[in-house]
Amino acid sequence: SPQVKFLYDHVFEPLTDNRAVYKTVASPIVQSALDGINGTIFAYGVTSSGKTHTMMGTEQVPGIVPHAIAEVFRTITRTPGKEFLLRLSMMEIYNEVGWGPWRRVEALAAALHVSCGSAAPARASADRAEGMADPNLRLGRTLSFLNLIDLAGSESAKAEVNRSQRMEGSFINKSLLTLGTVIHKLSEGKAVHIPFRDSKLTRLLQGSLTGSGARIAVICTITPASTQAEETHNTLKFASR
């Protein structure tokens, strides 16, 4: 309907490459994290609309995550005489339980010596998940967090083929709904209560989403497929909200 209008900070054309998206949306947030300000970037949208391509990309067309890692190390090399400690954690939340292969990366600016400890994928307890879910970047006495998140496909919340998928869809629906509510209340700035504890994702990110300096970006991906028209409309509404 021509009566429906949406307003966003940026709208990228279909042929826009990941580098342009990174420079426009993500790079300022990565730099803020290096300066001590928490940053979070979400990718939201229906399956096959480009979320994972935008966040991870390919070897030929890297996405936001590899671009962010490269920028962090470029900053380290340009800052001689200062010691950096980087801690990287990767995590998947499935049915409100955190899973993940844990990795620790340490780097010194002078020699760029990187040592990676390996650990087998293991189920994370709630306490461990809350303590290690987010990568954090430390510069001198500055501690900050940079969170890069590829959300579940928005249409997954409607999957009801069997009991297992109904449960999965229920958790996804709850998580995405809570995220939308939290971001909406934060943007209003007047809410007395913000429901961070209603989902594992928002609870883990509470410290990074709040505070006077936190910076957040939501990248919503859409597809021109006519079969996904309803989901595309829902994604546009989510982004606008």
Coordinates of C-alpha atoms in Angstrom, one line a residue:
S1 CA 0.0 0.0 0.0
P2 CA 1.4 3.4 -0.9
Q3 CA 0.0 4.6 2.5
V4 CA 2.6 2.5 4.3
K5 CA 5.8 4.4 4.8
F6 CA 9.0 3.4 6.7
L7 CA 12.0 5.4 7.7
Y8 CA 15.5 4.0 8.2
D9 CA 19.0 5.3 8.8
H10 CA 20.3 3.5 5.6
V11 CA 18.8 1.6 2.7
F12 CA 21.2 -0.4 0.6
E13 CA 20.5 -1.4 -3.0
P14 CA 20.6 -5.1 -4.0
L15 CA 24.1 -4.8 -5.6
T16 CA 25.7 -3.2 -2.6
D17 CA 28.7 -5.3 -1.5
N18 CA 29.6 -6.3 2.1
R19 CA 32.5 -3.9 2.3
A20 CA 30.2 -0.9 1.7
V21 CA 27.7 -2.2 4.4
Y22 CA 30.6 -2.7 6.8
K23 CA 32.0 0.8 6.3
T24 CA 28.7 2.5 6.6
V25 CA 27.1 0.5 9.5
A26 CA 29.7 -1.6 11.3
S27 CA 33.1 0.2 11.2
P28 CA 32.0 3.2 13.4
I29 CA 30.7 0.7 16.0
V30 CA 33.9 -1.3 15.9
Q31 CA 36.0 1.8 16.3
S32 CA 33.8 2.9 19.3
A33 CA 34.4 -0.5 20.9
L34 CA 38.2 0.0 20.5
D35 CA 37.7 3.4 22.2
G36 CA 35.9 1.8 25.2
I37 CA 32.2 2.0 24.1
N38 CA 30.1 -1.2 24.0
G39 CA 28.9 -2.1 20.5
T40 CA 26.3 -4.6 19.2
I41 CA 25.4 -5.4 15.6
F42 CA 22.4 -7.7 14.8
A43 CA 21.4 -9.2 11.5
Y44 CA 17.7 -9.9 11.2
G45 CA 15.5 -11.3 8.5
V46 CA 13.9 -14.3 6.8
T47 CA 16.1 -17.4 5.9
S48 CA 17.9 -16.9 2.6
S49 CA 17.5 -13.1 2.6
G50 CA 21.3 -12.6 3.3
K51 CA 21.8 -12.4 7.1
T52 CA 24.7 -14.9 7.2
H53 CA 26.2 -13.6 4.0
T54 CA 26.2 -10.1 5.5
M55 CA 27.7 -11.2 8.8
M56 CA 30.1 -13.9 7.7
G57 CA 30.3 -13.7 3.9
T58 CA 32.7 -15.9 1.9
E59 CA 36.5 -16.0 1.3
Q60 CA 36.0 -13.9 -1.8
V61 CA 33.4 -11.6 -0.2
P62 CA 34.0 -11.3 3.5
G63 CA 31.2 -10.1 5.8
I64 CA 31.1 -7.9 8.8
V65 CA 32.7 -10.4 11.2
P66 CA 36.0 -10.9 9.2
H67 CA 36.1 -7.2 8.4
A68 CA 35.7 -6.4 12.1
I69 CA 38.5 -8.8 13.0
A70 CA 40.8 -7.3 10.4
E71 CA 40.1 -3.8 11.5
V72 CA 40.8 -4.6 15.1
F73 CA 44.3 -6.0 14.2
R74 CA 45.0 -3.0 11.9
T75 CA 44.3 -0.7 14.8
I76 CA 46.7 -2.8 17.0
T77 CA 49.5 -2.5 14.4
R78 CA 49.0 1.2 14.2
T79 CA 49.2 1.6 18.0
P80 CA 52.8 0.7 18.9
G81 CA 53.8 0.8 22.6
K82 CA 50.4 -0.2 23.9
E83 CA 49.4 -3.6 25.0
F84 CA 46.1 -5.2 23.9
L85 CA 44.3 -8.1 25.3
L86 CA 41.6 -9.6 23.1
R87 CA 39.2 -12.3 24.3
L88 CA 36.9 -13.9 21.7
S89 CA 34.0 -16.1 22.4
M90 CA 31.6 -17.8 20.0
M91 CA 28.2 -19.0 21.0
E92 CA 25.0 -20.5 19.7
I93 CA 21.7 -20.1 21.6
Y94 CA 19.3 -22.9 20.8
N95 CA 16.0 -23.4 22.7
E96 CA 17.2 -20.8 25.3
V97 CA 20.4 -22.9 26.0
G98 CA 23.9 -21.6 25.2
W99 CA 26.3 -23.8 23.3
G100 CA 29.7 -23.0 21.9
P101 CA 33.3 -23.7 21.0
W102 CA 35.3 -21.5 23.2
R103 CA 38.4 -19.7 21.9
R104 CA 40.7 -17.3 23.6
V105 CA 42.9 -15.0 21.5
E106 CA 45.6 -12.9 23.0
A107 CA 47.6 -10.3 21.0
L108 CA 50.4 -7.9 21.8
A109 CA 50.6 -4.8 19.7
A110 CA 54.4 -4.8 19.4
A111 CA 54.9 -8.3 18.0
L112 CA 51.3 -9.2 17.1
H113 CA 52.0 -12.6 18.8
V114 CA 48.7 -14.5 18.8
S115 CA 48.1 -17.7 20.8
C116 CA 44.9 -19.6 20.5
G117 CA 43.7 -22.1 23.1
S118 CA 41.5 -24.7 21.7
A119 CA 38.6 -26.4 23.4
A120 CA 36.1 -29.0 22.2
P121 CA 32.6 -27.8 21.7
A122 CA 30.8 -28.2 25.0
R123 CA 27.4 -27.4 26.5
A124 CA 27.8 -24.2 28.5
S125 CA 26.2 -23.8 31.8
A126 CA 24.1 -20.7 32.4
D127 CA 26.8 -19.1 34.6
R128 CA 29.6 -19.8 32.1
A129 CA 27.5 -18.6 29.2
E130 CA 26.8 -15.3 30.9
G131 CA 30.4 -14.8 31.8
M132 CA 31.9 -15.7 28.3
A133 CA 29.2 -15.0 25.7
D134 CA 30.6 -11.7 24.4
P135 CA 34.0 -10.9 22.8
N136 CA 35.6 -8.2 24.7
L137 CA 38.4 -5.8 23.7
R138 CA 40.7 -4.4 26.3
L139 CA 43.0 -1.4 25.8
G140 CA 45.1 -0.5 28.8
R141 CA 42.6 0.1 31.5
T142 CA 39.6 0.3 29.0
L143 CA 37.2 -2.7 28.8
S144 CA 34.5 -2.9 26.2
F145 CA 32.4 -5.4 24.4
L146 CA 31.7 -5.9 20.7
N147 CA 28.9 -8.3 19.9
L148 CA 28.2 -9.5 16.4
I149 CA 25.0 -11.5 16.1
D150 CA 23.4 -13.5 13.3
L151 CA 19.8 -14.1 14.5
A152 CA 17.6 -17.1 13.6
G153 CA 15.4 -16.7 10.5
S154 CA 12.3 -14.8 11.4
E155 CA 10.0 -17.3 9.7
S156 CA 11.4 -20.1 11.9
A157 CA 9.1 -19.0 14.6
K158 CA 6.1 -20.4 12.6
A159 CA 7.5 -23.9 12.1
E160 CA 5.0 -26.4 13.5
V161 CA 5.7 -29.7 11.7
N162 CA 6.4 -31.7 14.8
R163 CA 6.7 -31.2 18.6
S164 CA 10.5 -30.5 18.4
Q165 CA 10.0 -27.8 15.7
R166 CA 7.0 -26.3 17.6
M167 CA 9.3 -26.0 20.7
E168 CA 12.1 -24.5 18.6
G169 CA 9.7 -22.1 16.9
S170 CA 8.3 -21.1 20.3
F171 CA 11.7 -20.2 21.7
I172 CA 12.7 -18.3 18.5
N173 CA 9.5 -16.4 18.6
K174 CA 10.0 -15.5 22.3
S175 CA 13.6 -14.4 21.7
L176 CA 12.9 -12.2 18.7
L177 CA 9.8 -10.7 20.3
T178 CA 11.8 -9.9 23.5
L179 CA 14.6 -8.4 21.4
G180 CA 12.2 -6.2 19.5
T181 CA 10.6 -5.1 22.8
V182 CA 13.9 -4.4 24.5
I183 CA 15.2 -2.3 21.6
H184 CA 12.0 -0.4 21.3
K185 CA 11.9 0.5 25.0
L186 CA 15.6 1.4 25.0
S187 CA 15.0 3.7 22.0
E188 CA 12.1 5.4 23.8
G189 CA 14.2 6.1 26.8
K190 CA 11.2 6.4 29.1
A191 CA 10.5 2.8 30.1
V192 CA 10.5 2.0 33.8
H193 CA 11.0 -1.7 33.2
I194 CA 12.9 -3.3 30.3
P195 CA 12.4 -7.1 30.0
F196 CA 16.0 -8.2 29.6
R197 CA 15.5 -11.4 31.5
D198 CA 12.7 -12.6 29.2
S199 CA 15.2 -14.3 26.9
K200 CA 18.7 -15.7 27.1
L201 CA 20.0 -13.4 24.3
T202 CA 18.8 -10.1 25.8
R203 CA 20.0 -11.2 29.3
L204 CA 23.5 -11.9 28.0
L205 CA 23.6 -8.6 26.2
Q206 CA 22.1 -6.4 28.9
G207 CA 25.4 -4.8 29.8
S208 CA 26.2 -4.0 26.2
L209 CA 22.7 -2.6 25.3
T210 CA 22.5 -0.2 28.2
G211 CA 24.7 2.7 29.4
S212 CA 25.3 6.2 28.1
G213 CA 27.7 5.1 25.4
A214 CA 26.3 1.9 24.0
R215 CA 26.0 1.8 20.3
I216 CA 23.6 -0.7 18.5
A217 CA 22.8 -1.4 14.9
V218 CA 20.2 -3.7 13.5
I219 CA 20.8 -4.8 9.9
C220 CA 17.5 -6.2 8.4
T221 CA 17.8 -8.2 5.2
I222 CA 14.8 -8.7 2.8
T223 CA 14.2 -10.8 -0.2
P224 CA 12.1 -9.9 -3.3
A225 CA 10.6 -13.5 -3.4
S226 CA 6.8 -13.2 -3.6
T227 CA 6.5 -16.3 -1.4
Q228 CA 8.1 -14.3 1.4
A229 CA 6.1 -11.1 1.0
E230 CA 4.5 -11.3 4.4
E231 CA 7.9 -12.0 6.1
T232 CA 9.5 -9.1 4.2
H233 CA 6.7 -6.8 5.4
N234 CA 7.2 -8.0 9.0
T235 CA 11.0 -7.4 8.6
L236 CA 10.4 -3.9 7.4
K237 CA 8.1 -3.3 10.4
F238 CA 10.7 -4.8 12.8
A239 CA 13.4 -2.5 11.4
S240 CA 11.2 0.5 11.6
R241 CA 10.3 -0.3 15.2

